[in-house]
mmCIF file of C-alpha atoms and ligand atoms in Angstrom:
data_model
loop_
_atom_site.group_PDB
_atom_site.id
_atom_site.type_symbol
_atom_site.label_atom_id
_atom_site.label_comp_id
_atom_site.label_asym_id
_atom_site.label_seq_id
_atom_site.Cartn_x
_atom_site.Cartn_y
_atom_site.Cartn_z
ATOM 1 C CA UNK Q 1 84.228 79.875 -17.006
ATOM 2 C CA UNK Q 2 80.887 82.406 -16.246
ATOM 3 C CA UNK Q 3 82.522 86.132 -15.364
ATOM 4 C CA UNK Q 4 81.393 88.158 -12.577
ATOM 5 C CA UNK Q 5 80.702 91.656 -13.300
ATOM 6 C CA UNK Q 6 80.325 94.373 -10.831
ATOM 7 C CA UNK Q 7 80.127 97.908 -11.678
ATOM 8 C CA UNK Q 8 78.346 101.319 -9.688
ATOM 9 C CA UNK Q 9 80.237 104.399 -8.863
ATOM 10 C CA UNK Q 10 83.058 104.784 -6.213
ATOM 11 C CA UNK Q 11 80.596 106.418 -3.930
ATOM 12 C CA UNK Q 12 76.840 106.649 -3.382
ATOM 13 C CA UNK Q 13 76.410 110.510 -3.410
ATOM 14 C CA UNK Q 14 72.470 111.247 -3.896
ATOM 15 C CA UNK Q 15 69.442 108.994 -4.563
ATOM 16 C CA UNK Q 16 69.222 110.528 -8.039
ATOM 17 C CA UNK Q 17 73.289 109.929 -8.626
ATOM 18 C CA UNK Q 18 72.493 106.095 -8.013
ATOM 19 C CA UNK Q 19 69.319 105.274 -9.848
ATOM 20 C CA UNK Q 20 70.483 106.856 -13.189
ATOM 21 C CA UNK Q 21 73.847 105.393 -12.646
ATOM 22 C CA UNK Q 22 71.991 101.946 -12.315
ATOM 23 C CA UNK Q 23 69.745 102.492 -14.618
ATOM 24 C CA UNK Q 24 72.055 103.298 -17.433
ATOM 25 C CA UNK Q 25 73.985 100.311 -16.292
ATOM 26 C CA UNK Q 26 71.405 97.541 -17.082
ATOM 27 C CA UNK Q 27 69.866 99.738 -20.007
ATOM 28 C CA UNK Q 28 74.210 99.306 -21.724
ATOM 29 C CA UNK Q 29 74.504 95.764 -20.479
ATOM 30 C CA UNK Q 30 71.558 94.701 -21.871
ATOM 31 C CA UNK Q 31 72.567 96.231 -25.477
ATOM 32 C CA UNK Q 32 75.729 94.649 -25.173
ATOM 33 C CA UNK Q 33 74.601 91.599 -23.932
ATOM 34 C CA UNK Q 34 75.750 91.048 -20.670
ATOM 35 C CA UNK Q 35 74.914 90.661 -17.313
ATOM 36 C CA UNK Q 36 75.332 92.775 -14.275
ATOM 37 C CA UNK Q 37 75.834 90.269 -11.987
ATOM 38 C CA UNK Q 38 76.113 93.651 -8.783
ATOM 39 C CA UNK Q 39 75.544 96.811 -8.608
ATOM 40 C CA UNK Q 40 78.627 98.592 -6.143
ATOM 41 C CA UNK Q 41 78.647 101.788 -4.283
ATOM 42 C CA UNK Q 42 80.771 103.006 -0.860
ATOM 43 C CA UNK Q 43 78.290 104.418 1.505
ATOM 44 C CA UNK Q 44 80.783 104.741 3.873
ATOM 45 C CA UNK Q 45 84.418 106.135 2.554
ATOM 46 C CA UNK Q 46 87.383 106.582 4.156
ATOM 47 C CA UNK Q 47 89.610 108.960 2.675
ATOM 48 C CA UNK Q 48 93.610 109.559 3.405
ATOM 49 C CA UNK Q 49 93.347 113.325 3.923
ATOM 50 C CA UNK Q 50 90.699 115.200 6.067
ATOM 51 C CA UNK Q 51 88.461 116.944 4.123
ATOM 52 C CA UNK Q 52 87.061 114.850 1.364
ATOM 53 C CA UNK Q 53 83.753 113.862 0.661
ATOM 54 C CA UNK Q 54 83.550 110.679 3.265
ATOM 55 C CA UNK Q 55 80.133 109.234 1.977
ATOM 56 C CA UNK Q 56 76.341 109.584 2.318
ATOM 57 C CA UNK Q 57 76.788 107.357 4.490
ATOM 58 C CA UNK Q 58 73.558 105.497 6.313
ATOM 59 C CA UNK Q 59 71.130 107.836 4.028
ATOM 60 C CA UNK Q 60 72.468 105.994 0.900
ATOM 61 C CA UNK Q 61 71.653 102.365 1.589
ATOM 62 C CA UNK Q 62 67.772 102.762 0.856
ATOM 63 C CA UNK Q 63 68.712 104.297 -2.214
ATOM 64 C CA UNK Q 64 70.732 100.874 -2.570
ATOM 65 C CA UNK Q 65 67.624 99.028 -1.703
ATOM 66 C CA UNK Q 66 65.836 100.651 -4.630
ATOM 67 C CA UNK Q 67 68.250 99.408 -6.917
ATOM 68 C CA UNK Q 68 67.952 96.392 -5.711
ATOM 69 C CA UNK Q 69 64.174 96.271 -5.937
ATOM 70 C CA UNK Q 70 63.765 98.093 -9.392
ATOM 71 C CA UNK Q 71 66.853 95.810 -11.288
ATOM 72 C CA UNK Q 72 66.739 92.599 -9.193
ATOM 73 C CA UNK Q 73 70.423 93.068 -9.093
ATOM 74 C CA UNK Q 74 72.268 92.500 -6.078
ATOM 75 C CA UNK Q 75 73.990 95.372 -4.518
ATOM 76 C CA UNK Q 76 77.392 95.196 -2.545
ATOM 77 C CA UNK Q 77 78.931 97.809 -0.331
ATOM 78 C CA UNK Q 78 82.152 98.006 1.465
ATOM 79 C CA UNK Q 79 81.880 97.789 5.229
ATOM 80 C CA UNK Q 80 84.310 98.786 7.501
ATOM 81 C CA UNK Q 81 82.587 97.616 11.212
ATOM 82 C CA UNK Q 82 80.423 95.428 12.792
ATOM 83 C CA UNK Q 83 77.871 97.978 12.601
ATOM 84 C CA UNK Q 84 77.641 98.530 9.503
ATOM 85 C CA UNK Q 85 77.305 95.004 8.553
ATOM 86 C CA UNK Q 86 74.418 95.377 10.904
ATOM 87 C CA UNK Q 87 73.087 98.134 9.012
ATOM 88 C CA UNK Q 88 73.086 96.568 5.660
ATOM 89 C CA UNK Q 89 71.816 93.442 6.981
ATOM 90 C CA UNK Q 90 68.734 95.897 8.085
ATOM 91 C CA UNK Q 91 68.383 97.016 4.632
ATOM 92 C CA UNK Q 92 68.557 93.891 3.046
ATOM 93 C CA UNK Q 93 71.772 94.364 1.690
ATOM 94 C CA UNK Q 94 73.560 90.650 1.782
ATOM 95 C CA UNK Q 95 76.830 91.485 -0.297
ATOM 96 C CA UNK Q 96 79.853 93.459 1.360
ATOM 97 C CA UNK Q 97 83.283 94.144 0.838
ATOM 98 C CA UNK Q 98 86.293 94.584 3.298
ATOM 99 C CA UNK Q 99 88.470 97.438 1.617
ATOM 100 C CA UNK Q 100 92.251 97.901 1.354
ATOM 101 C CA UNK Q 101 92.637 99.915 4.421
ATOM 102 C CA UNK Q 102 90.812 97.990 6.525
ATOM 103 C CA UNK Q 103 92.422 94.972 5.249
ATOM 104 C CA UNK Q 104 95.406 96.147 7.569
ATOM 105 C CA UNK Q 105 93.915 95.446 10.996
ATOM 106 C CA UNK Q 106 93.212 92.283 11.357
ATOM 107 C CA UNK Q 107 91.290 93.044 14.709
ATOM 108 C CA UNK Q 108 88.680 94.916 12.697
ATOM 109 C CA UNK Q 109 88.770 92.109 9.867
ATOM 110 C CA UNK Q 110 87.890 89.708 12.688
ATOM 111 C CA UNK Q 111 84.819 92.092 13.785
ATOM 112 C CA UNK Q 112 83.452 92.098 10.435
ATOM 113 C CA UNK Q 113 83.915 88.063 10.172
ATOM 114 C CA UNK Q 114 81.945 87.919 13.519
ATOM 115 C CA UNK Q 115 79.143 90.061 12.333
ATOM 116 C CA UNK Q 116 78.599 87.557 9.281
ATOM 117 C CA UNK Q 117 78.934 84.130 10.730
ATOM 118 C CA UNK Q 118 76.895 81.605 9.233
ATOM 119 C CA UNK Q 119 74.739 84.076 7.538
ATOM 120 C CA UNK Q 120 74.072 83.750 3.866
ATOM 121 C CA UNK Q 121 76.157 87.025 2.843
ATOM 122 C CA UNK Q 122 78.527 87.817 -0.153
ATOM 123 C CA UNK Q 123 81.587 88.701 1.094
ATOM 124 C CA UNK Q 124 84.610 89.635 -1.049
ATOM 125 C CA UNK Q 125 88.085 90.623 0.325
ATOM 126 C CA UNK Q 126 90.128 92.760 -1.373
ATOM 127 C CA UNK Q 127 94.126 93.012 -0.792
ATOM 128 C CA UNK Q 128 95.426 94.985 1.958
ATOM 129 C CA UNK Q 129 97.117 98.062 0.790
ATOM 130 C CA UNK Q 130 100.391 96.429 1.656
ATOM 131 C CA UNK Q 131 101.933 93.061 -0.032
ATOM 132 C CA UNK Q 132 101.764 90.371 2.337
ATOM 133 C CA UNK Q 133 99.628 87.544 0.895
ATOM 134 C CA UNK Q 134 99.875 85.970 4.419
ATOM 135 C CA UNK Q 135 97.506 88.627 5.160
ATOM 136 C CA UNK Q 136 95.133 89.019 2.320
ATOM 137 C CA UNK Q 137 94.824 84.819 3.031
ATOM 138 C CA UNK Q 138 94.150 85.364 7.125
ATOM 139 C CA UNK Q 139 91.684 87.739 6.168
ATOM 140 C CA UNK Q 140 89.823 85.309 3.274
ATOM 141 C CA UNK Q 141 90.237 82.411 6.001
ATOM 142 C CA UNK Q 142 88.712 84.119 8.583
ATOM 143 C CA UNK Q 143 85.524 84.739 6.379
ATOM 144 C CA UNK Q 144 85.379 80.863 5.800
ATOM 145 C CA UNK Q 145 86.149 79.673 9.187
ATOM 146 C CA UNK Q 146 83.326 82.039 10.026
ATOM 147 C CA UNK Q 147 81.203 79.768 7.550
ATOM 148 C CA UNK Q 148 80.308 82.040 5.088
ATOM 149 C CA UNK Q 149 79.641 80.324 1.408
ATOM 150 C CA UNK Q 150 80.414 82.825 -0.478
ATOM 151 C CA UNK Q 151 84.039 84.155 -0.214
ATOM 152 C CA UNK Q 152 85.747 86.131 -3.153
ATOM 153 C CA UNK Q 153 88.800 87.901 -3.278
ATOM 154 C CA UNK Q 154 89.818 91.152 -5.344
ATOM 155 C CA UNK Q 155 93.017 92.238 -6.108
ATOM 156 C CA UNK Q 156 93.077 96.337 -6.860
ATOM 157 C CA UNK Q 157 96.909 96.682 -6.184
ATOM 158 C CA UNK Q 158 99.124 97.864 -3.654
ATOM 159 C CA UNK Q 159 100.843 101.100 -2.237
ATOM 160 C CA UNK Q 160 104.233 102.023 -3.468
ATOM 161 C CA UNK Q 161 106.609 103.969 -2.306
ATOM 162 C CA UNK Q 162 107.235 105.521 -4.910
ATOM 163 C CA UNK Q 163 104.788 107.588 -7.616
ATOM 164 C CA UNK Q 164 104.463 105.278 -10.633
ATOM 165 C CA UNK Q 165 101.677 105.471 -14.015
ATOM 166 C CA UNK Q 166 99.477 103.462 -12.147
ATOM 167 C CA UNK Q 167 97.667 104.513 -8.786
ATOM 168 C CA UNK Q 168 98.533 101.086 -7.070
ATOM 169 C CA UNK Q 169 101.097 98.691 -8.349
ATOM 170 C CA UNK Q 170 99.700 95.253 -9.782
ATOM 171 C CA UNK Q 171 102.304 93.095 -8.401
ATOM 172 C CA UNK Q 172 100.413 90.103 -10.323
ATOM 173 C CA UNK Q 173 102.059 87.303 -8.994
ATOM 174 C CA UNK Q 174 100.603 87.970 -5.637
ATOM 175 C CA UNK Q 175 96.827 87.125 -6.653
ATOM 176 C CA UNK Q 176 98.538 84.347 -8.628
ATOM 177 C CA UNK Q 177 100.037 83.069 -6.025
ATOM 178 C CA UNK Q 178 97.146 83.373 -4.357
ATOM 179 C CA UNK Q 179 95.087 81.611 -6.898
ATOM 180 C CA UNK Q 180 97.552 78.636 -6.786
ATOM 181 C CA UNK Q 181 96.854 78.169 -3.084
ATOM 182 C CA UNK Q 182 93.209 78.630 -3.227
ATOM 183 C CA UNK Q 183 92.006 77.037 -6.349
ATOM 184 C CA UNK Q 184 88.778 77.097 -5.170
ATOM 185 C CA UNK Q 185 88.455 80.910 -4.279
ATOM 186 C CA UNK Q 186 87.280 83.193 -6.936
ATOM 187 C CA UNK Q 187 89.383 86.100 -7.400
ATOM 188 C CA UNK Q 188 88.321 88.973 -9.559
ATOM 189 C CA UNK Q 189 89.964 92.617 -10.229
ATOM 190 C CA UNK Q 190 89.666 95.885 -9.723
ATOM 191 C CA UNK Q 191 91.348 97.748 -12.479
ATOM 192 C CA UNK Q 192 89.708 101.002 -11.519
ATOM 193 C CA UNK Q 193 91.331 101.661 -8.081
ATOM 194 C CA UNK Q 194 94.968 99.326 -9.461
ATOM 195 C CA UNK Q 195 94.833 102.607 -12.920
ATOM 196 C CA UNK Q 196 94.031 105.639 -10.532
ATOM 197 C CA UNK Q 197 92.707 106.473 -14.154
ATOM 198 C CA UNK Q 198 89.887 105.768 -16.731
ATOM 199 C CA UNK Q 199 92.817 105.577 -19.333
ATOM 200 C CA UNK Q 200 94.301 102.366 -18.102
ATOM 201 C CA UNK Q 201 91.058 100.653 -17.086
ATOM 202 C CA UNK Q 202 90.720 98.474 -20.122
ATOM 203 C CA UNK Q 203 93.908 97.773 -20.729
ATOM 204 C CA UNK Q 204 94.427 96.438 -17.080
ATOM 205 C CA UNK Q 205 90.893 94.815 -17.107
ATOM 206 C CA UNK Q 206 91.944 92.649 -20.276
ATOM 207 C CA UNK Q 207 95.436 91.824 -18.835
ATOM 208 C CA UNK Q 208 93.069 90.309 -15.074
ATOM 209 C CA UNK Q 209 91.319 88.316 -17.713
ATOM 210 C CA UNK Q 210 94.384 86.804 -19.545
ATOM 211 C CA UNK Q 211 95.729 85.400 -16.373
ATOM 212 C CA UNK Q 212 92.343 83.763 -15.774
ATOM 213 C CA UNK Q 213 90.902 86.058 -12.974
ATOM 214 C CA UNK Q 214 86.981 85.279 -12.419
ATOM 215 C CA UNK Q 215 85.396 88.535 -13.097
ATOM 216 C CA UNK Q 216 85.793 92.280 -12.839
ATOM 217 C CA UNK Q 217 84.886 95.233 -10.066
ATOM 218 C CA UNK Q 218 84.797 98.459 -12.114
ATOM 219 C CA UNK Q 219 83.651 101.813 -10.861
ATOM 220 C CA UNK Q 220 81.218 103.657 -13.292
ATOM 221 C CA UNK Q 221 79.517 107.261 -12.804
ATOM 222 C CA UNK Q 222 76.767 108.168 -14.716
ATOM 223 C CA UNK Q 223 78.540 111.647 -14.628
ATOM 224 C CA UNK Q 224 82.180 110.866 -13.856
ATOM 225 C CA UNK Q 225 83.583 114.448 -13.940
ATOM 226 C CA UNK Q 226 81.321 115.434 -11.314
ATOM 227 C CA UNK Q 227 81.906 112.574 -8.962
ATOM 228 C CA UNK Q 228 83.036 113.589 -5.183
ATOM 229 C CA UNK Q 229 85.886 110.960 -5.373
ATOM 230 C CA UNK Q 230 88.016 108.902 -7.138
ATOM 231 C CA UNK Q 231 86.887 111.012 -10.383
ATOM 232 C CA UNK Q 232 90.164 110.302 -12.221
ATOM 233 C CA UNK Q 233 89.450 106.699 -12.587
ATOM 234 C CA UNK Q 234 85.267 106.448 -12.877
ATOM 235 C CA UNK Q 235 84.177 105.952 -16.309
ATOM 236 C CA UNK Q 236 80.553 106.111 -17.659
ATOM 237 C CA UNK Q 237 77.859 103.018 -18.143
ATOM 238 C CA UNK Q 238 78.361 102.577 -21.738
ATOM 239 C CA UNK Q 239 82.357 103.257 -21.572
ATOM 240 C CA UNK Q 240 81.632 99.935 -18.916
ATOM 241 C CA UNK Q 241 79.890 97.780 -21.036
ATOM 242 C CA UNK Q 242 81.657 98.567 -24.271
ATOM 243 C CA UNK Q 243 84.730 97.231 -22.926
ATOM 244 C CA UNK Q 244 83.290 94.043 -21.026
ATOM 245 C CA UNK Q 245 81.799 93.196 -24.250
ATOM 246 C CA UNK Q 246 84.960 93.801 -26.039
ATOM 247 C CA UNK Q 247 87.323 91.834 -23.578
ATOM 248 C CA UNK Q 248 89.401 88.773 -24.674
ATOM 249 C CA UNK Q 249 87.640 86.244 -22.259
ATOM 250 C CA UNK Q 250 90.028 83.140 -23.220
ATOM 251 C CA UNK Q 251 92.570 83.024 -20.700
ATOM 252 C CA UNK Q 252 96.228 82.130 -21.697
ATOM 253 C CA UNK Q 253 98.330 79.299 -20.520
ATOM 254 C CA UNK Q 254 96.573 77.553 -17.695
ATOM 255 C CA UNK Q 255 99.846 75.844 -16.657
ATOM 256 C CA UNK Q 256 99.981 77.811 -13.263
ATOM 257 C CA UNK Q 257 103.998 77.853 -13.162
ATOM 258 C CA UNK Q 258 104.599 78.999 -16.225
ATOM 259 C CA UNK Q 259 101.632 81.823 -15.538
ATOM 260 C CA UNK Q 260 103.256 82.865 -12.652
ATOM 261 C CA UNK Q 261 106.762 83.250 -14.430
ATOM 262 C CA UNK Q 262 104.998 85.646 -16.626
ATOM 263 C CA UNK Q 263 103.616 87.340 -13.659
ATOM 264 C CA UNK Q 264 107.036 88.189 -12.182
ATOM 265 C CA UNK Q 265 108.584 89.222 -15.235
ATOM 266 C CA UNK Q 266 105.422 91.661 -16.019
ATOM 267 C CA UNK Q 267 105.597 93.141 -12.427
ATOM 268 C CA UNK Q 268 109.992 93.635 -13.344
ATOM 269 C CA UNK Q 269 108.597 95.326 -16.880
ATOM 270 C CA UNK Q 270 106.461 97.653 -15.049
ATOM 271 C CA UNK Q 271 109.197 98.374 -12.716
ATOM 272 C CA UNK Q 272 111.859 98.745 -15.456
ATOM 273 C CA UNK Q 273 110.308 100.548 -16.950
ATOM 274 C CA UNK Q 274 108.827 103.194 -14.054
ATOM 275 C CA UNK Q 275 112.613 103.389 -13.446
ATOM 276 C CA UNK Q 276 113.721 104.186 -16.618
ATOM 277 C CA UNK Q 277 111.370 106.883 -17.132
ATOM 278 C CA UNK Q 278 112.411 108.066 -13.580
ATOM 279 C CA UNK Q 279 115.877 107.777 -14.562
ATOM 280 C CA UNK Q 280 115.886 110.025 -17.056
ATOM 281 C CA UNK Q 281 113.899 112.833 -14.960
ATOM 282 C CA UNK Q 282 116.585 112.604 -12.465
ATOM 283 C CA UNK Q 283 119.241 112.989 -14.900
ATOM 284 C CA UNK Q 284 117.788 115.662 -16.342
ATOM 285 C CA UNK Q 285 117.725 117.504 -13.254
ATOM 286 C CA UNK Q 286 121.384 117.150 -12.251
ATOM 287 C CA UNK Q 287 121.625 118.389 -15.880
ATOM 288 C CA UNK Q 288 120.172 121.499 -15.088
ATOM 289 C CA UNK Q 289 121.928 121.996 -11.515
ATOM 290 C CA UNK Q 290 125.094 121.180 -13.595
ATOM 291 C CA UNK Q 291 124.526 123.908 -15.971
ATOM 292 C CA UNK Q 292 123.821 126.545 -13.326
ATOM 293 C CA UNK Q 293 127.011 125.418 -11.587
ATOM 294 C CA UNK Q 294 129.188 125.377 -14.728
ATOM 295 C CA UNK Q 295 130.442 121.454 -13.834
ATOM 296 C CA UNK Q 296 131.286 119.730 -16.786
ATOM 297 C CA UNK Q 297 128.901 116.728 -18.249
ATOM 298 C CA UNK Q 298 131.251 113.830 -17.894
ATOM 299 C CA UNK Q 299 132.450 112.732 -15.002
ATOM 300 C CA UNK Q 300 134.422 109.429 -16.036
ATOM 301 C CA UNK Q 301 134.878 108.192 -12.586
ATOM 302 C CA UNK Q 302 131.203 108.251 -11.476
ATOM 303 C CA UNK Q 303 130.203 106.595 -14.427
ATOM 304 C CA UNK Q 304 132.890 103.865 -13.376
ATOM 305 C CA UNK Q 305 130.999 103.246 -10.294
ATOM 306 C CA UNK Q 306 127.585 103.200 -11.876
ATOM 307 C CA UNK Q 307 128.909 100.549 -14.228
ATOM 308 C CA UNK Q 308 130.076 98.351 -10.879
ATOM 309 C CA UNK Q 309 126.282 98.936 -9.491
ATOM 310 C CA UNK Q 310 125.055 96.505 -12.513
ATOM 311 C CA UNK Q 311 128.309 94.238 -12.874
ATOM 312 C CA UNK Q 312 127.809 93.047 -9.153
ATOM 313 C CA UNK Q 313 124.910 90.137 -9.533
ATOM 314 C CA UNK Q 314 127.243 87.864 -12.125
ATOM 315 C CA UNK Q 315 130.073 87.561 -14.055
ATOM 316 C CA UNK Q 316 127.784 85.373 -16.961
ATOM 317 C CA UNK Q 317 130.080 86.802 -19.736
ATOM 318 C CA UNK Q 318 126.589 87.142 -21.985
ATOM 319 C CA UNK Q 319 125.012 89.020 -19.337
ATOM 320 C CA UNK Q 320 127.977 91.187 -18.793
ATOM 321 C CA UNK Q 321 128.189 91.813 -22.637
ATOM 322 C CA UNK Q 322 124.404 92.725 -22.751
ATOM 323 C CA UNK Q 323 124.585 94.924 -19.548
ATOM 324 C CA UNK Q 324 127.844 96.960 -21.283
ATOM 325 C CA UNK Q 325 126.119 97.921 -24.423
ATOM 326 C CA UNK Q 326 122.901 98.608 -22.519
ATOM 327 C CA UNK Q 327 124.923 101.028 -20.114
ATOM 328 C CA UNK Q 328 126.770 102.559 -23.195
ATOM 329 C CA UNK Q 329 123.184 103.321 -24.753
ATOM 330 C CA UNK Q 330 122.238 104.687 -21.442
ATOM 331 C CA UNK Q 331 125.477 106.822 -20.252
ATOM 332 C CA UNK Q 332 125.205 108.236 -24.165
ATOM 333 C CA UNK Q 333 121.555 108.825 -24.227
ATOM 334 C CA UNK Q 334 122.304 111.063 -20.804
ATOM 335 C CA UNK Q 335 125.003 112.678 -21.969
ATOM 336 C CA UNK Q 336 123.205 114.164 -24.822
ATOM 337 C CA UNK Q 337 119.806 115.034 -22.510
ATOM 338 C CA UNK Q 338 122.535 116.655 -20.430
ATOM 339 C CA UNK Q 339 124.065 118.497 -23.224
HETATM 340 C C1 LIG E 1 86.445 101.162 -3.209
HETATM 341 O O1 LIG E 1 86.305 100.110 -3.812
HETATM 342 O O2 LIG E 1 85.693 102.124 -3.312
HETATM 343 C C2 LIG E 1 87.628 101.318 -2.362
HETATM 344 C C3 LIG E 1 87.744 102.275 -1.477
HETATM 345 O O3 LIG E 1 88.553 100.439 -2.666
HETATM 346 P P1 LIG E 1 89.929 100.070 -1.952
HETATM 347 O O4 LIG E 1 89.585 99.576 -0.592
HETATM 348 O O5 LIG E 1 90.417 99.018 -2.882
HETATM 349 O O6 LIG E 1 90.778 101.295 -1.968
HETATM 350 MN MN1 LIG E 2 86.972 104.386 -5.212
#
C-alpha cells in the first residue's frame, strides 16, 4: 500500500517561518528516503478562546505558492468558507481541508462542497470534534456527490469531557468503522492534534499504521518552541522524518472484524486506564479533606455500595471472582494512599 505523508506547521506565521520549515522538510525526507507527498499550513485558524494568534491569514497563501513552486510539492490548507476556497483556487492552491470545528455545521460543510464541485481539488475531511460517524460520512458524501475525485478522510480524535493524556480521544473504532463502510476512501491520521503533544506523536502515528490507515498528517515547525499555536504538539523536520522512516508500515490483521474488536478494547484500555489514574487523584483528595476533618479512613458501608456499582452487569461467577480480588487490590491500595 503507497503512504501519504503530509507534514508543515500548524500555522503559516511569516514567509521566512514557511520556506525554512519546507525546506528542511524535503532536505530530511530526502536523507531518509521518503517522500513528501504535501506540504500543510492553516492560513486561516480558528481558535477556542479570543485572543490567540488566528493566522496570517490571506498574506500567507503566496508564501504557500512559493513552496509550491520551489519543491513541486503540493500544498493543502484548511478552509473554513466558500471564500476561501475561492482564494486558494486564486493562488493555485488545489488541496484543502475541512477542520474539526467546522465539521459541526453541516450548512457550512455544504458551502465548501459547493465551492469545489467538479473541480479537480484535494479535499480531505477530518472528523468533527464530536463522535457521530453519521456525520463525518454526510460530510465525506457531500464532497463526492459534489464530484470531486479526490476525497480523503482524517481522523485527529474527538473532544472529551473529561481531561485525559491525550488532547483528543482516539476512539479508533470510529475511523474503523468508517473504513469498513468506505473501503474505497483513504483515511489517514493526525496524531499531532489526537497527542496535544510531541511526546505521543510517534507512538500514536505507529498505532494509525497498524490498523492499516493510508498515510499520516503531522504538524512540524522548523522552530517548534516558538510557534504561535499548537506549540505543545509541533515537532521539528528531522524529528518528522526520523520517525516516518522508522514506522512499522505492515499493518496487522486485515480481517476487519477482528480489527475492529481490537479497536474497542484499545479505546476501553485508554479509558481504564484515564480512570484509574483519575481514581486515585480523587481518592487522594477525600484523603486529605478526611484528614483535616479527623473522619476515620474506613468507612465499611460505602465500600459496600462501591462493591454493588461493579457486581450489577452479571452474576458470571468468574467475572464476579475477578471483579472481588480486583476491588480488594483497589479498596487496599486506597486505604494505604489514604493513610
Ligand atoms: C489543524 O489541522 O491545524 C487543525 C486546526 O486541525 P483540527 O481541525 O483537527 O483541530
Ligand atoms: Mn494545529
Amino acid at each position: 500500500m503507497e503512504r501519504i505523508w503530509i507534514a508543515g506547521p500548524c500555522a503559516a506565521e511569516s514567509r521566512e517561518q514557511i520556506l525554512t520549515t519546507a525546506a528542511q522538510l524535503v532536505t530530511s525526507s530526502q536523507e531518509a528516503g521518503i517522500e513528501l507527498n504535501f506540504f500543510r499550513a492553516g492560513a486561516w485558524k480558528m481558535r477556542s478562546a479570543p485572543g490567540g494568534f488566528t493566522g496570517a491569514g490571506e498574506e500567507a497563501l503566496p508564501w504557500l505558492q512559493e513552496v509550491q513552486n520551489t519543491h513541486h510539492i503540493p500544498v493543502c490548507v484548511e478552509v473554513m468558507n466558500a471564500k476561501q476556497v475561492e482564494l486558494c483556487a486564486k493562488h493555485d492552491i488545489r488541496t484543502v481541508w475541512v477542520g474539526a470545528r467546522t465539521g459541526v455545521n453541516p450548512i457550512e460543510v455544504q458551502r465548501i462542497a459547493d465551492a469545489v464541485k467538479h473541480s479537480d481539488f484535494t479535499v480531505m475531511v477530518k472528523n468533527p470534534i464530536i463522535p457521530d460517524l453519521k456525520l463525518w460520512m454526510g460530510n465525506i458524501d457531500r464532497f463526492l456527490q459534489a464530484g470531486i475525485q479526490n476525497v480523503m478522510a482524517v481522523h485527529r480524535g474527538f473532544t472529551d469531557a473529561q481531561e485525559n493524556v491525550y488532547r483528543n480521544a482516539p476512539v479508533w473504532q470510529l475511523p474503523i468503522e468508517l473504513k469498513v463502510q468506505m473501503p474505497e476512501l483513504p483515511i489517514l491520521c493526525d496524531p499531532s492534534h489526537l497527542s496535544g503533544n510531541a511526546l505521543w506523536v510517534s507512538e500514536l502515528a505507529q498505532v494509525a499504521m497498524t490498523y492499516g490507515f493510508n498515510g499520516l498528517m503531522v504538524e512540524c515547525h522548523c522552530c517548534p518552541e516558538q510557534a504561535l499555536s499548537d506549540q505543545k504538539q509541533q515537532i521539528t523536520p528531522k524529528e518528522w522524518a526520523v520517525m516516518i522512516a522508522k514506522l512499522d508500515l505492515r499493518s496487522g490483521t486485515t480481517d476487519m472484524s477482528l480489527v475492529k474488536q481490537r479497536s474497542i478494547l484499545e479505546s476501553i484500555d485508554n479509558q481504564l486506564s484515564e480512570l484509574l489514574y483519575q481514581r486515585m487523584v480523587t481518592a487522594d483528595e477525600i484523603g486529605r479533606i478526611k484528614r483535616q476533618q479527623h473522619i476515620a479512613v474506613v468507612q465499611p458501608q460505602q465500600w459496600q455500595q462501591v462493591v454493588k456499582r461493579y457486581q450489577k452487569h452479571t452474576d458470571d461467577a468468574e467475572y464476579q471472582e475477578f471483579i472481588n480480588k480486583f476491588l480488594e487490590l483497589l479498596h487496599q491500595s486506597s486505604i494505604k494512599r489514604q493513610n
